[in-house]
Tab-separated table of C-alpha atoms in Angstrom:
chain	number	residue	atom	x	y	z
A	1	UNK	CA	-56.622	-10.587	-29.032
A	2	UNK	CA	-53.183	-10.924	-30.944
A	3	UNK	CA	-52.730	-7.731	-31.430
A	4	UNK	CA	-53.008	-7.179	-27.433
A	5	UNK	CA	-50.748	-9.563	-27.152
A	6	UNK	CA	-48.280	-7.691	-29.504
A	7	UNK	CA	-48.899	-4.819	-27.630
A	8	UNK	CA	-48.103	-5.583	-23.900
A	9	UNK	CA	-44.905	-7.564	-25.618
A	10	UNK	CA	-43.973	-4.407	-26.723
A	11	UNK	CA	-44.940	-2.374	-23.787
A	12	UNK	CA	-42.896	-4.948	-21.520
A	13	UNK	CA	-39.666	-5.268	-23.411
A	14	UNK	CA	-39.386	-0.955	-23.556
A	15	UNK	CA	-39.969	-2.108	-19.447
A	16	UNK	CA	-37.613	-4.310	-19.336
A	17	UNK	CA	-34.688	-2.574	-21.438
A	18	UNK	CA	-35.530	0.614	-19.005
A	19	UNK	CA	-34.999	-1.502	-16.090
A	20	UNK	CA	-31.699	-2.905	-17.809
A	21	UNK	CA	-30.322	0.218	-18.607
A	22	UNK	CA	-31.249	2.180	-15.302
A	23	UNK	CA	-28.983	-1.190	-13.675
A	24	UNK	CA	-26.233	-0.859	-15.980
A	25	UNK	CA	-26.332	3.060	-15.265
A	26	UNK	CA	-25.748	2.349	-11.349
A	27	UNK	CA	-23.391	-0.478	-11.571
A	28	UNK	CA	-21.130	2.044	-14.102
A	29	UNK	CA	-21.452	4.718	-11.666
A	30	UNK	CA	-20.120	2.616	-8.543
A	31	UNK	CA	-17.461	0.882	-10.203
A	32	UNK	CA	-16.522	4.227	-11.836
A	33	UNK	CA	-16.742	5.701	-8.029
A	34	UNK	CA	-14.511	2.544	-6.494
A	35	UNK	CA	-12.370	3.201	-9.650
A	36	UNK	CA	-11.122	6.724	-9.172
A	37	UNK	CA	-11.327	6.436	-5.134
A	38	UNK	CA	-8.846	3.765	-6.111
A	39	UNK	CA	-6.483	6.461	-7.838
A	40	UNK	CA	-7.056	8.713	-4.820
A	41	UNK	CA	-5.676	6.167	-2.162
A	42	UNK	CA	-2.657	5.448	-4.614
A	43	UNK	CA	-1.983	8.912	-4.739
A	44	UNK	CA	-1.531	9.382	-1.080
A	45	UNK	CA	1.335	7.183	-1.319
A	46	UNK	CA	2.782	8.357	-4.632
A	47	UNK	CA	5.817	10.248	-2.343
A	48	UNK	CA	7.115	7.129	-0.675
A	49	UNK	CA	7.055	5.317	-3.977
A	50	UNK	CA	8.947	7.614	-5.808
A	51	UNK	CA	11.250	8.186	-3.037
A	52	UNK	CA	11.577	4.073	-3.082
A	53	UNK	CA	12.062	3.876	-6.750
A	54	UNK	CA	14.695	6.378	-6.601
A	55	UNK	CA	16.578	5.377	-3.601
A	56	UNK	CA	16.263	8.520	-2.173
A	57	UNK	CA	14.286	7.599	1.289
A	58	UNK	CA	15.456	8.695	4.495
A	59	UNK	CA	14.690	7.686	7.796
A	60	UNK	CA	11.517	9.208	8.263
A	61	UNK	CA	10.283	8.511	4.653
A	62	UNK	CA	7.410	6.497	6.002
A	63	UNK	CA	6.338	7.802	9.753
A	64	UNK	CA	6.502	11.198	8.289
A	65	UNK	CA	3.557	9.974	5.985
A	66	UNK	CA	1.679	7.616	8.315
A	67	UNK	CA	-1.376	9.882	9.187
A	68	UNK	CA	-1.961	11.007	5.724
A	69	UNK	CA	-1.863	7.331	4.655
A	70	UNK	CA	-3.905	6.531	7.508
A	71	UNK	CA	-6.655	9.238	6.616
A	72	UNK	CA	-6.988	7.931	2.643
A	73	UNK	CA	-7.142	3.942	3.815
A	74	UNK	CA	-10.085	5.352	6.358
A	75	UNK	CA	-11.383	7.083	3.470
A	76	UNK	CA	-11.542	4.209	1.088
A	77	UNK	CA	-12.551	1.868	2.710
A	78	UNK	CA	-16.472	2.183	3.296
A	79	UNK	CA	-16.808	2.276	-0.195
A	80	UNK	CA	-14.524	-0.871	-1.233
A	81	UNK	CA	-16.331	-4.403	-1.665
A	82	UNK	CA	-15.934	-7.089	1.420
A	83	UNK	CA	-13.474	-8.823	-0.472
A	84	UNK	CA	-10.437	-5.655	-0.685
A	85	UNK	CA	-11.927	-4.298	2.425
A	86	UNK	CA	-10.996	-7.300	4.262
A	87	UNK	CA	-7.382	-7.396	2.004
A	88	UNK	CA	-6.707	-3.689	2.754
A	89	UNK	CA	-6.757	-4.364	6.429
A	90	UNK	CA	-4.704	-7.637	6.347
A	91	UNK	CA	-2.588	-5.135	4.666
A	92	UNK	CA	-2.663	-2.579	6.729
A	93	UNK	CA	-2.288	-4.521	9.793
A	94	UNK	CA	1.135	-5.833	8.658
A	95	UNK	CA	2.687	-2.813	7.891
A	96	UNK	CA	1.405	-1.541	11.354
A	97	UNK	CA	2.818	-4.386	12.795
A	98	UNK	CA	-0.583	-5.168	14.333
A	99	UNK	CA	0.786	-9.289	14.457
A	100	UNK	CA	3.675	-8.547	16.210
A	101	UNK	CA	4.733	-9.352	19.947
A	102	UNK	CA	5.697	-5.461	20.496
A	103	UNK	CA	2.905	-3.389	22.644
A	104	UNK	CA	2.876	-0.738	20.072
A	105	UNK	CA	0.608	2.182	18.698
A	106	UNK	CA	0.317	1.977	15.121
A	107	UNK	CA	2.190	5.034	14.155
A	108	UNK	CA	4.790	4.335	16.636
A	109	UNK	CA	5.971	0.642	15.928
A	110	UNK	CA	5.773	2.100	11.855
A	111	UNK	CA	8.165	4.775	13.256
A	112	UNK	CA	10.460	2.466	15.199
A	113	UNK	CA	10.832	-0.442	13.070
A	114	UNK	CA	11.684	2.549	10.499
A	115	UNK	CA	14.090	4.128	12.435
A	116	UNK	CA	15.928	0.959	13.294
A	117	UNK	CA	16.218	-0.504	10.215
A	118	UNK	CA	17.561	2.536	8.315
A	119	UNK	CA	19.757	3.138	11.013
A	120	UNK	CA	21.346	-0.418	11.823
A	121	UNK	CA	19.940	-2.611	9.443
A	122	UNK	CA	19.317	-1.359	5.929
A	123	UNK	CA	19.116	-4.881	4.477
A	124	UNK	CA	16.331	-5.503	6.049
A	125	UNK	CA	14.881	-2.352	5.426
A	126	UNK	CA	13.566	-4.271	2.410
A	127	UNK	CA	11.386	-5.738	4.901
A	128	UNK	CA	8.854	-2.559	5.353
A	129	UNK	CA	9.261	-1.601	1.800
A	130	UNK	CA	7.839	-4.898	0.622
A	131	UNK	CA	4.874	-4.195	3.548
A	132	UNK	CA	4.632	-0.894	2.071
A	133	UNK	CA	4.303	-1.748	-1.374
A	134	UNK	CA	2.408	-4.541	-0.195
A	135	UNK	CA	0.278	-1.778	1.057
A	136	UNK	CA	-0.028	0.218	-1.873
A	137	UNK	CA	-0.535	-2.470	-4.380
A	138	UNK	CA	-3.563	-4.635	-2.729
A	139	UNK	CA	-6.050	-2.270	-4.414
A	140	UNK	CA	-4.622	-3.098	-8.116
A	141	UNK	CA	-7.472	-5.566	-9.284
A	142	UNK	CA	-10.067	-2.657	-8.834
A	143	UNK	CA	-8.079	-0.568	-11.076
């Protein structure tokens, strides 16, 4: 009887450390997956940051860019947990301007409020880069 016993111990911890591992397998794989679609949507932006860094945006430094980074936040974002799904759009909607009073598409009011600020206001051009970078940054604790 004891040495069933001992046996079917045996039998169910080799179970139970398969089960663990095939677990820890999956979980690696989809953080792993989140991590590098992470570095993808970071790299769509990598030309506006560099052009911010090095002061060398002009005024169509972000509209020129809106569809592609658009197309990676639509990308990423099936994949991301609730939590920096819901803080990609809260994101996203304020650099779209998506709170504002204006009656805008997306792409335009990014364009506009672009435009104007280079043009007649470049102090507060700050304004959309901190949206921007806002933007680009809300992904970080994934990383």
């Amino acid at each position: 009887m004891i040495e069933i016993l001992l046996e079917f111990r045996g039998v169910f911890t080799a179970i139970l450390v398969a089960l663990i591992a095939i677990g820890g397998a999956f979980a690696l794989q989809r953080y792993l997956a989140t991590r590098n679609a992470v570095l993808v949507f970071k790299s769509a932006f990598s030309p506006e940051i560099a052009a911010i860094a090095n002061g060398s945006y002009t005024i169509d430094t972000f509209s020129g860019a809106f569809q592609r980074h658009e197309a990676a936040i639509n990308a990423i974002r099936p994949i991301l947990p609730e939590r920096y799904q819901r803080k990609l759009q809260k994101a996203w909607n304020e650099y779209c301007g998506k709170n504002t009073d204006l009656e805008l598409e997306p792409e335009e009011y990014v364009q506009a409020f672009n435009a104007l600020l280079y043009s007649e206001h470049k102090e507060m051009f700050g304004e959309l880069k901190a949206r921007f970078k806002s933007l680009h940054g809300c992904l970080d604790g994934l990383l």
